mmCIF file of C-alpha atoms in Angstrom:
data_model
loop_
_atom_site.group_PDB
_atom_site.id
_atom_site.type_symbol
_atom_site.label_atom_id
_atom_site.label_comp_id
_atom_site.label_asym_id
_atom_site.label_seq_id
_atom_site.Cartn_x
_atom_site.Cartn_y
_atom_site.Cartn_z
ATOM 1 C CA MET A 1 -0.221 -0.039 -0.255
ATOM 2 C CA GLY A 2 3.108 2.177 0.542
ATOM 3 C CA HIS A 3 3.769 2.284 -2.959
ATOM 4 C CA GLY A 4 0.232 3.543 -3.708
ATOM 5 C CA GLY A 5 0.992 6.834 -1.037
ATOM 6 C CA GLY A 6 2.541 9.373 -2.845
ATOM 7 C CA GLY A 7 5.696 9.275 -1.487
ATOM 8 C CA ALA A 8 9.101 8.364 -1.373
ATOM 9 C CA MET A 9 8.107 4.034 -2.139
ATOM 10 C CA SER A 10 6.025 5.317 -5.678
ATOM 11 C CA ALA A 11 8.496 7.704 -6.617
ATOM 12 C CA GLU A 12 11.543 4.880 -6.206
ATOM 13 C CA LEU A 13 9.036 2.170 -8.276
ATOM 14 C CA VAL A 14 8.411 4.580 -11.114
ATOM 15 C CA GLU A 15 12.160 5.787 -11.237
ATOM 16 C CA HIS A 16 13.189 1.925 -10.807
ATOM 17 C CA LEU A 17 10.593 -0.257 -12.121
ATOM 18 C CA PHE A 18 8.473 1.944 -14.869
ATOM 19 C CA LEU A 19 10.491 4.042 -16.435
ATOM 20 C CA PRO A 20 13.421 1.278 -16.777
ATOM 21 C CA ALA A 21 10.953 -0.747 -18.493
ATOM 22 C CA PHE A 22 9.248 1.448 -20.402
ATOM 23 C CA ARG A 23 12.452 2.992 -22.400
ATOM 24 C CA ASP A 24 11.845 6.800 -23.138
ATOM 25 C CA PRO A 25 13.957 9.069 -22.158
ATOM 26 C CA ALA A 26 11.970 12.298 -22.665
ATOM 27 C CA ALA A 27 9.708 10.567 -19.889
ATOM 28 C CA ALA A 28 12.431 10.543 -17.104
ATOM 29 C CA THR A 29 13.257 14.381 -17.904
ATOM 30 C CA GLU A 30 9.826 15.752 -16.609
ATOM 31 C CA LEU A 31 7.892 13.734 -14.600
ATOM 32 C CA GLY A 32 4.750 16.392 -14.054
ATOM 33 C CA ASP A 33 1.117 16.066 -13.281
ATOM 34 C CA ALA A 34 0.398 15.835 -17.483
ATOM 35 C CA ALA A 35 2.594 15.758 -20.756
ATOM 36 C CA VAL A 36 2.375 18.396 -23.161
ATOM 37 C CA VAL A 37 3.012 17.062 -26.114
ATOM 38 C CA ALA A 38 2.784 18.342 -30.011
ATOM 39 C CA LEU A 39 -0.421 16.799 -32.010
ATOM 40 C CA GLY A 40 -1.082 18.406 -35.059
ATOM 41 C CA GLY A 41 0.473 21.664 -34.921
ATOM 42 C CA ALA A 42 -1.615 22.075 -31.612
ATOM 43 C CA ARG A 43 0.309 21.742 -28.152
ATOM 44 C CA VAL A 44 -1.917 19.238 -26.389
ATOM 45 C CA ALA A 45 -2.018 17.933 -22.864
ATOM 46 C CA PHE A 46 -2.347 14.723 -21.908
ATOM 47 C CA THR A 47 -3.498 12.908 -18.408
ATOM 48 C CA THR A 48 -4.464 9.741 -17.016
ATOM 49 C CA ASP A 49 -5.718 9.014 -13.670
ATOM 50 C CA SER A 50 -7.584 6.488 -11.452
ATOM 51 C CA PHE A 51 -9.727 6.538 -8.473
ATOM 52 C CA VAL A 52 -10.101 4.260 -6.162
ATOM 53 C CA VAL A 53 -10.937 6.042 -2.916
ATOM 54 C CA ARG A 54 -12.776 4.600 -0.038
ATOM 55 C CA PRO A 55 -15.806 4.755 1.066
ATOM 56 C CA LEU A 56 -17.393 5.853 -2.339
ATOM 57 C CA PHE A 57 -19.114 9.133 -0.487
ATOM 58 C CA PHE A 58 -17.650 10.800 2.290
ATOM 59 C CA PRO A 59 -18.317 14.686 3.142
ATOM 60 C CA GLY A 60 -18.115 16.859 0.850
ATOM 61 C CA GLY A 61 -17.583 14.936 -2.692
ATOM 62 C CA CYS A 62 -17.617 11.118 -3.743
ATOM 63 C CA ILE A 63 -15.541 9.264 -5.825
ATOM 64 C CA GLY A 64 -17.447 10.742 -9.463
ATOM 65 C CA ASP A 65 -16.270 14.508 -8.812
ATOM 66 C CA LEU A 66 -13.230 13.441 -7.301
ATOM 67 C CA ALA A 67 -12.248 11.157 -10.519
ATOM 68 C CA VAL A 68 -13.111 14.972 -13.050
ATOM 69 C CA ASN A 69 -11.587 16.829 -10.916
ATOM 70 C CA GLY A 70 -8.551 14.907 -10.161
ATOM 71 C CA THR A 71 -8.113 15.023 -14.090
ATOM 72 C CA VAL A 72 -9.250 18.795 -14.545
ATOM 73 C CA ASN A 73 -6.944 19.651 -12.175
ATOM 74 C CA ASP A 74 -3.621 17.333 -13.355
ATOM 75 C CA LEU A 75 -4.217 19.441 -16.851
ATOM 76 C CA ALA A 76 -4.557 22.795 -15.482
ATOM 77 C CA MET A 77 -1.249 22.685 -13.689
ATOM 78 C CA VAL A 78 0.464 22.663 -16.979
ATOM 79 C CA GLY A 79 -1.213 25.655 -18.676
ATOM 80 C CA ALA A 80 -4.040 23.953 -20.070
ATOM 81 C CA THR A 81 -7.348 24.521 -20.954
ATOM 82 C CA PRO A 82 -9.479 21.306 -20.129
ATOM 83 C CA CYS A 83 -11.320 20.348 -22.946
ATOM 84 C CA TYR A 84 -12.334 16.115 -23.630
ATOM 85 C CA LEU A 85 -12.623 13.574 -20.671
ATOM 86 C CA ALA A 86 -12.789 9.724 -21.359
ATOM 87 C CA THR A 87 -14.171 7.539 -18.376
ATOM 88 C CA ALA A 88 -13.433 4.306 -17.152
ATOM 89 C CA PHE A 89 -15.591 2.264 -14.379
ATOM 90 C CA ILE A 90 -14.132 -1.293 -12.972
ATOM 91 C CA LEU A 91 -17.374 -2.609 -10.796
ATOM 92 C CA GLU A 92 -17.300 -5.281 -8.813
ATOM 93 C CA GLU A 93 -19.738 -7.465 -9.243
ATOM 94 C CA GLY A 94 -23.169 -7.690 -6.676
ATOM 95 C CA THR A 95 -22.484 -3.331 -6.603
ATOM 96 C CA GLU A 96 -26.069 -1.823 -6.477
ATOM 97 C CA LEU A 97 -27.020 0.462 -9.687
ATOM 98 C CA ALA A 98 -28.552 3.015 -7.247
ATOM 99 C CA GLU A 99 -25.710 3.200 -5.576
ATOM 100 C CA LEU A 100 -23.393 3.078 -8.976
ATOM 101 C CA GLY A 101 -25.997 5.739 -10.609
ATOM 102 C CA ARG A 102 -25.554 8.460 -7.584
ATOM 103 C CA VAL A 103 -21.715 8.406 -8.294
ATOM 104 C CA ALA A 104 -22.570 8.568 -12.328
ATOM 105 C CA GLU A 105 -24.541 11.712 -12.178
ATOM 106 C CA THR A 106 -22.292 13.080 -9.927
ATOM 107 C CA LEU A 107 -19.764 12.356 -12.175
ATOM 108 C CA GLY A 108 -21.343 14.226 -14.939
ATOM 109 C CA THR A 109 -22.546 17.136 -13.133
ATOM 110 C CA ALA A 110 -18.629 17.363 -11.725
ATOM 111 C CA ALA A 111 -17.585 17.611 -15.987
ATOM 112 C CA ARG A 112 -20.334 20.161 -16.731
ATOM 113 C CA VAL A 113 -19.513 22.243 -13.715
ATOM 114 C CA ALA A 114 -15.558 21.883 -14.924
ATOM 115 C CA GLY A 115 -16.677 22.936 -18.186
ATOM 116 C CA VAL A 116 -15.125 19.460 -20.045
ATOM 117 C CA ARG A 117 -17.037 17.237 -22.482
ATOM 118 C CA LEU A 118 -16.856 13.153 -21.516
ATOM 119 C CA VAL A 119 -17.195 11.711 -25.222
ATOM 120 C CA THR A 120 -15.627 8.171 -24.571
ATOM 121 C CA GLY A 121 -15.381 5.273 -21.783
ATOM 122 C CA ASP A 122 -15.135 2.351 -20.930
ATOM 123 C CA THR A 123 -17.228 -0.764 -18.329
ATOM 124 C CA LYS A 124 -15.496 -3.656 -17.168
ATOM 125 C CA VAL A 125 -17.070 -5.924 -13.898
ATOM 126 C CA VAL A 126 -15.166 -8.212 -11.882
ATOM 127 C CA ASP A 127 -15.762 -11.069 -9.822
ATOM 128 C CA ALA A 128 -17.547 -10.323 -6.270
ATOM 129 C CA GLY A 129 -14.682 -9.566 -3.852
ATOM 130 C CA HIS A 130 -12.505 -8.897 -6.727
ATOM 131 C CA GLY A 131 -12.805 -5.558 -6.248
ATOM 132 C CA ASP A 132 -14.193 -2.631 -3.737
ATOM 133 C CA ARG A 133 -17.528 -1.484 -5.687
ATOM 134 C CA VAL A 134 -16.129 0.717 -8.113
ATOM 135 C CA TYR A 135 -12.748 1.833 -9.369
ATOM 136 C CA ILE A 136 -12.489 4.963 -11.472
ATOM 137 C CA ASN A 137 -10.385 5.687 -14.199
ATOM 138 C CA THR A 138 -10.543 9.205 -16.708
ATOM 139 C CA THR A 139 -8.307 10.561 -19.283
ATOM 140 C CA GLY A 140 -7.832 14.038 -19.763
ATOM 141 C CA LEU A 141 -7.071 15.921 -23.237
ATOM 142 C CA GLY A 142 -6.396 19.833 -23.017
ATOM 143 C CA LEU A 143 -4.625 22.579 -25.195
ATOM 144 C CA VAL A 144 -1.855 24.708 -24.065
ATOM 145 C CA PRO A 145 -1.514 27.956 -24.759
ATOM 146 C CA ASP A 146 1.376 29.495 -26.928
ATOM 147 C CA GLY A 147 3.848 30.916 -24.104
ATOM 148 C CA VAL A 148 2.754 28.800 -21.200
ATOM 149 C CA ASP A 149 5.696 26.282 -20.195
ATOM 150 C CA ILE A 150 4.213 25.466 -16.830
ATOM 151 C CA ARG A 151 6.430 22.739 -14.824
ATOM 152 C CA PRO A 152 8.300 21.865 -12.495
ATOM 153 C CA GLY A 153 12.168 22.620 -13.314
ATOM 154 C CA ARG A 154 11.358 25.775 -13.657
ATOM 155 C CA ALA A 155 11.194 26.297 -10.213
ATOM 156 C CA ARG A 156 14.136 29.226 -9.651
ATOM 157 C CA PRO A 157 16.369 30.649 -6.405
ATOM 158 C CA GLY A 158 14.303 34.105 -5.333
ATOM 159 C CA ASP A 159 10.577 32.628 -6.938
ATOM 160 C CA VAL A 160 8.042 32.923 -4.337
ATOM 161 C CA VAL A 161 6.203 29.629 -3.207
ATOM 162 C CA LEU A 162 1.721 30.275 -3.081
ATOM 163 C CA VAL A 163 -0.823 27.890 -1.288
ATOM 164 C CA SER A 164 -4.159 28.829 -3.053
ATOM 165 C CA GLY A 165 -6.295 27.248 0.402
ATOM 166 C CA GLU A 166 -6.105 25.935 3.225
ATOM 167 C CA ILE A 167 -4.723 22.269 3.501
ATOM 168 C CA GLY A 168 -5.645 18.468 4.568
ATOM 169 C CA ALA A 169 -9.315 19.028 4.340
ATOM 170 C CA HIS A 170 -9.882 16.104 1.280
ATOM 171 C CA GLY A 171 -7.484 13.422 3.638
ATOM 172 C CA ILE A 172 -9.506 14.186 7.150
ATOM 173 C CA ALA A 173 -12.753 14.226 5.561
ATOM 174 C CA VAL A 174 -12.277 10.742 4.394
ATOM 175 C CA LEU A 175 -10.535 9.501 7.221
ATOM 176 C CA SER A 176 -13.515 10.535 9.395
ATOM 177 C CA CYS A 177 -16.314 9.163 7.737
ATOM 178 C CA ARG A 178 -14.052 5.728 6.749
ATOM 179 C CA GLU A 179 -13.464 5.014 10.324
ATOM 180 C CA GLY A 180 -16.721 7.075 12.109
ATOM 181 C CA LEU A 181 -14.631 9.596 13.685
ATOM 182 C CA GLU A 182 -16.207 12.786 14.994
ATOM 183 C CA PHE A 183 -14.785 16.117 15.472
ATOM 184 C CA SER A 184 -16.432 19.079 16.789
ATOM 185 C CA THR A 185 -16.849 20.726 13.682
ATOM 186 C CA GLU A 186 -17.764 18.579 10.310
ATOM 187 C CA VAL A 187 -14.343 18.425 7.708
ATOM 188 C CA ARG A 188 -15.531 18.751 4.683
ATOM 189 C CA SER A 189 -13.243 17.673 1.048
ATOM 190 C CA ASP A 190 -11.669 20.239 -0.724
ATOM 191 C CA THR A 191 -12.655 18.658 -4.352
ATOM 192 C CA ALA A 192 -13.184 21.614 -6.817
ATOM 193 C CA PRO A 193 -11.728 21.808 -10.493
ATOM 194 C CA LEU A 194 -9.135 24.064 -10.365
ATOM 195 C CA ASN A 195 -8.876 25.196 -14.400
ATOM 196 C CA GLY A 196 -10.678 28.434 -13.147
ATOM 197 C CA LEU A 197 -8.487 29.403 -10.932
ATOM 198 C CA VAL A 198 -5.472 28.848 -13.273
ATOM 199 C CA ALA A 199 -6.792 30.655 -16.078
ATOM 200 C CA ALA A 200 -7.585 33.524 -14.038
ATOM 201 C CA MET A 201 -3.877 33.694 -12.733
ATOM 202 C CA LEU A 202 -2.064 33.514 -16.166
ATOM 203 C CA ASP A 203 -4.537 35.966 -17.383
ATOM 204 C CA THR A 204 -2.362 38.246 -15.770
ATOM 205 C CA GLY A 205 0.366 38.060 -17.807
ATOM 206 C CA ALA A 206 3.165 36.346 -15.076
ATOM 207 C CA ASP A 207 5.572 33.759 -15.978
ATOM 208 C CA LEU A 208 3.720 31.495 -13.659
ATOM 209 C CA HIS A 209 7.193 29.020 -13.082
ATOM 210 C CA THR A 210 5.367 25.728 -11.731
ATOM 211 C CA LEU A 211 2.285 24.468 -10.651
ATOM 212 C CA ARG A 212 1.351 21.216 -8.920
ATOM 213 C CA ASP A 213 -1.531 20.166 -6.891
ATOM 214 C CA PRO A 214 -0.914 18.587 -3.921
ATOM 215 C CA THR A 215 -3.081 15.495 -3.566
ATOM 216 C CA ARG A 216 -1.167 12.237 -3.006
ATOM 217 C CA GLY A 217 1.332 13.350 -0.271
ATOM 218 C CA GLY A 218 0.440 16.134 0.320
ATOM 219 C CA LEU A 219 1.965 19.593 0.687
ATOM 220 C CA ALA A 220 4.791 17.553 1.754
ATOM 221 C CA ALA A 221 5.387 15.941 -1.188
ATOM 222 C CA THR A 222 4.425 18.269 -3.626
ATOM 223 C CA LEU A 223 7.057 20.641 -2.525
ATOM 224 C CA ASN A 224 9.847 17.721 -2.085
ATOM 225 C CA GLU A 225 9.456 17.150 -5.999
ATOM 226 C CA ILE A 226 9.340 20.829 -7.225
ATOM 227 C CA ALA A 227 13.153 20.707 -4.705
ATOM 228 C CA ARG A 228 14.188 17.512 -6.367
ATOM 229 C CA GLY A 229 13.172 18.428 -10.337
ATOM 230 C CA ALA A 230 14.832 21.834 -10.051
ATOM 231 C CA ARG A 231 17.413 21.297 -7.931
ATOM 232 C CA VAL A 232 16.709 23.894 -5.886
ATOM 233 C CA GLY A 233 15.834 24.608 -2.340
ATOM 234 C CA ILE A 234 12.472 25.904 -0.869
ATOM 235 C CA ALA A 235 12.614 27.510 2.411
ATOM 236 C CA VAL A 236 9.023 27.324 4.051
ATOM 237 C CA THR A 237 7.382 29.680 6.752
ATOM 238 C CA GLU A 238 4.775 26.304 8.970
ATOM 239 C CA ARG A 239 3.481 29.148 10.376
ATOM 240 C CA ALA A 240 2.684 30.987 7.061
ATOM 241 C CA VAL A 241 1.049 27.063 5.948
ATOM 242 C CA PRO A 242 -2.826 27.777 6.366
ATOM 243 C CA VAL A 243 -4.878 25.045 8.388
ATOM 244 C CA ALA A 244 -8.050 24.630 9.144
ATOM 245 C CA PRO A 245 -8.775 24.581 13.156
ATOM 246 C CA ALA A 246 -10.908 21.350 13.050
ATOM 247 C CA VAL A 247 -7.929 19.746 10.404
ATOM 248 C CA ALA A 248 -5.668 20.832 12.974
ATOM 249 C CA ASP A 249 -7.402 19.217 15.605
ATOM 250 C CA ALA A 250 -8.046 16.052 14.116
ATOM 251 C CA CYS A 251 -4.301 15.806 12.631
ATOM 252 C CA SER A 252 -2.653 16.534 16.653
ATOM 253 C CA ILE A 253 -5.381 14.197 18.192
ATOM 254 C CA LEU A 254 -4.248 11.259 15.390
ATOM 255 C CA GLY A 255 -0.879 12.127 15.381
ATOM 256 C CA LEU A 256 -0.795 12.812 11.879
ATOM 257 C CA ASP A 257 1.026 16.061 10.008
ATOM 258 C CA PRO A 258 -0.857 18.323 7.768
ATOM 259 C CA PHE A 259 1.790 18.702 5.086
ATOM 260 C CA ALA A 260 1.770 14.613 4.677
ATOM 261 C CA ILE A 261 -2.304 15.204 4.340
ATOM 262 C CA ALA A 262 -3.973 14.624 0.646
ATOM 263 C CA ASN A 263 -6.162 17.809 -0.728
ATOM 264 C CA GLU A 264 -8.019 18.025 -3.278
ATOM 265 C CA GLY A 265 -8.859 21.193 -4.420
ATOM 266 C CA ARG A 266 -5.996 23.165 -3.296
ATOM 267 C CA LEU A 267 -2.617 23.716 -5.538
ATOM 268 C CA VAL A 268 0.352 24.956 -4.833
ATOM 269 C CA ALA A 269 2.246 28.158 -7.228
ATOM 270 C CA VAL A 270 5.865 28.940 -7.939
ATOM 271 C CA VAL A 271 5.855 32.578 -9.472
ATOM 272 C CA PRO A 272 8.645 35.441 -9.928
ATOM 273 C CA ALA A 273 9.067 37.680 -6.944
ATOM 274 C CA ALA A 274 8.347 40.543 -9.198
ATOM 275 C CA ASP A 275 4.673 38.561 -10.021
ATOM 276 C CA ALA A 276 3.542 37.360 -6.750
ATOM 277 C CA ASP A 277 1.577 40.365 -5.178
ATOM 278 C CA GLN A 278 -0.227 40.490 -8.637
ATOM 279 C CA VAL A 279 -0.446 36.236 -8.558
ATOM 280 C CA LEU A 280 -1.829 36.757 -5.222
ATOM 281 C CA THR A 281 -4.394 39.060 -5.248
ATOM 282 C CA VAL A 282 -5.993 37.387 -7.998
ATOM 283 C CA MET A 283 -6.055 34.102 -6.774
ATOM 284 C CA ARG A 284 -7.735 35.628 -3.212
ATOM 285 C CA ALA A 285 -10.477 37.083 -5.902
ATOM 286 C CA HIS A 286 -11.139 34.156 -7.384
ATOM 287 C CA PRO A 287 -13.483 31.324 -5.338
ATOM 288 C CA ASP A 288 -11.054 28.291 -4.993
ATOM 289 C CA GLY A 289 -8.442 30.649 -4.399
ATOM 290 C CA ARG A 290 -9.771 33.135 -1.790
ATOM 291 C CA ASP A 291 -7.186 31.832 1.163
ATOM 292 C CA ALA A 292 -4.253 32.317 -0.919
ATOM 293 C CA THR A 293 -1.051 33.072 1.039
ATOM 294 C CA ALA A 294 2.994 33.184 0.136
ATOM 295 C CA ILE A 295 4.136 30.264 2.075
ATOM 296 C CA GLY A 296 8.243 30.516 0.998
ATOM 297 C CA THR A 297 10.575 31.040 -1.039
ATOM 298 C CA VAL A 298 12.734 28.812 -3.610
ATOM 299 C CA THR A 299 16.624 28.907 -2.010
ATOM 300 C CA GLU A 300 19.892 28.475 -3.914
ATOM 301 C CA ASP A 301 20.612 26.803 -0.379
ATOM 302 C CA ASN A 302 20.050 22.824 0.463
ATOM 303 C CA ALA A 303 19.032 21.996 -2.866
ATOM 304 C CA GLY A 304 16.867 18.846 -3.351
ATOM 305 C CA MET A 305 14.932 19.919 0.055
ATOM 306 C CA VAL A 306 12.401 21.331 1.734
ATOM 307 C CA VAL A 307 13.390 23.276 5.281
ATOM 308 C CA ALA A 308 10.663 24.920 6.984
ATOM 309 C CA ARG A 309 11.016 27.779 9.791
ATOM 310 C CA THR A 310 8.714 26.486 12.954
ATOM 311 C CA GLY A 311 6.406 28.724 15.440
ATOM 312 C CA LEU A 312 9.669 28.551 18.087
ATOM 313 C CA GLY A 313 11.929 29.811 15.846
ATOM 314 C CA GLY A 314 13.650 26.671 15.020
ATOM 315 C CA THR A 315 13.886 24.821 11.567
ATOM 316 C CA ARG A 316 12.842 20.974 10.368
ATOM 317 C CA VAL A 317 13.452 19.424 7.152
ATOM 318 C CA ILE A 318 10.018 18.449 5.565
ATOM 319 C CA ASP A 319 10.838 14.701 4.339
ATOM 320 C CA LEU A 320 8.912 13.526 1.287
ATOM 321 C CA PRO A 321 6.562 11.255 3.195
ATOM 322 C CA ILE A 322 7.721 7.361 2.771
ATOM 323 C CA GLY A 323 4.754 5.792 2.090
ATOM 324 C CA SER A 324 1.237 6.882 2.946
ATOM 325 C CA GLU A 325 -0.308 7.941 5.873
ATOM 326 C CA LEU A 326 -3.435 7.198 4.840
ATOM 327 C CA PRO A 327 -4.234 4.851 1.735
ATOM 328 C CA ARG A 328 -6.597 4.673 -0.938
ATOM 329 C CA ILE A 329 -7.427 8.531 -0.142
ATOM 330 C CA CYS A 330 -8.056 9.801 -3.981
#
């Protein structure tokens, strides 16, 4: 299960098993959220993702809207306008059709909200006991405007690191529902399509260097992937990272680090210092970025590492999570 957590074990699986088997040197250079390829004179963003969340329904969403939003966001993180989705359902024998209908309706509604079309798909059924009711795979296509070059390797010393809102809500929402935990305030998933927010950021004319959505492995994994991909250091002010009180309390009770908890409606942006204030203002004016804040900077020191200044004035290294604190959350 650790190999599916989005941390160090996932990275090792890709680096040491999949990439050598595929033997594509270009694939090893930029392992971002989506590939940008030339097709018929257009720059096309191409991505695929699978969703195996348990339970299927959780506070704030379900596997249906999660599948759409996750794929739309992967396209948006390379600056693309999402256009088309394909979806495949792997169903366990015995799954109630009424439950499947709820998932399908939610998925269709999410696609319309995100402004993408569902144009093709597939259905397979596996024997009872050989699945978990519903798994969904989605593949997305989008168009990347000329002049847009957003990828992890473009982060540069002096850049400012922004986050679009409070972190950790999705993972805690799924966990609370799965384990029957109750907190003083209900924690709801942050799942949302971020293509509108990214479009607003691009409209500023700023040269966005890097965008990532901190899903599996949370903010910790995302920042480490950026630092290692660009061979830079990242310095974060821990108190500047927004965490909702209910999420912070839940993490404290359960012994979890909010930095390592999955999100499904947040993004991390690395932008030149000269553009940071303008981009931050536009983000805060958008519903999906109203709590956006600057949390740190890119540095020349500690290349490949993420270091946080704590509230007590000390520092700690934010490591890439080894496996997964919360498996099956997306």
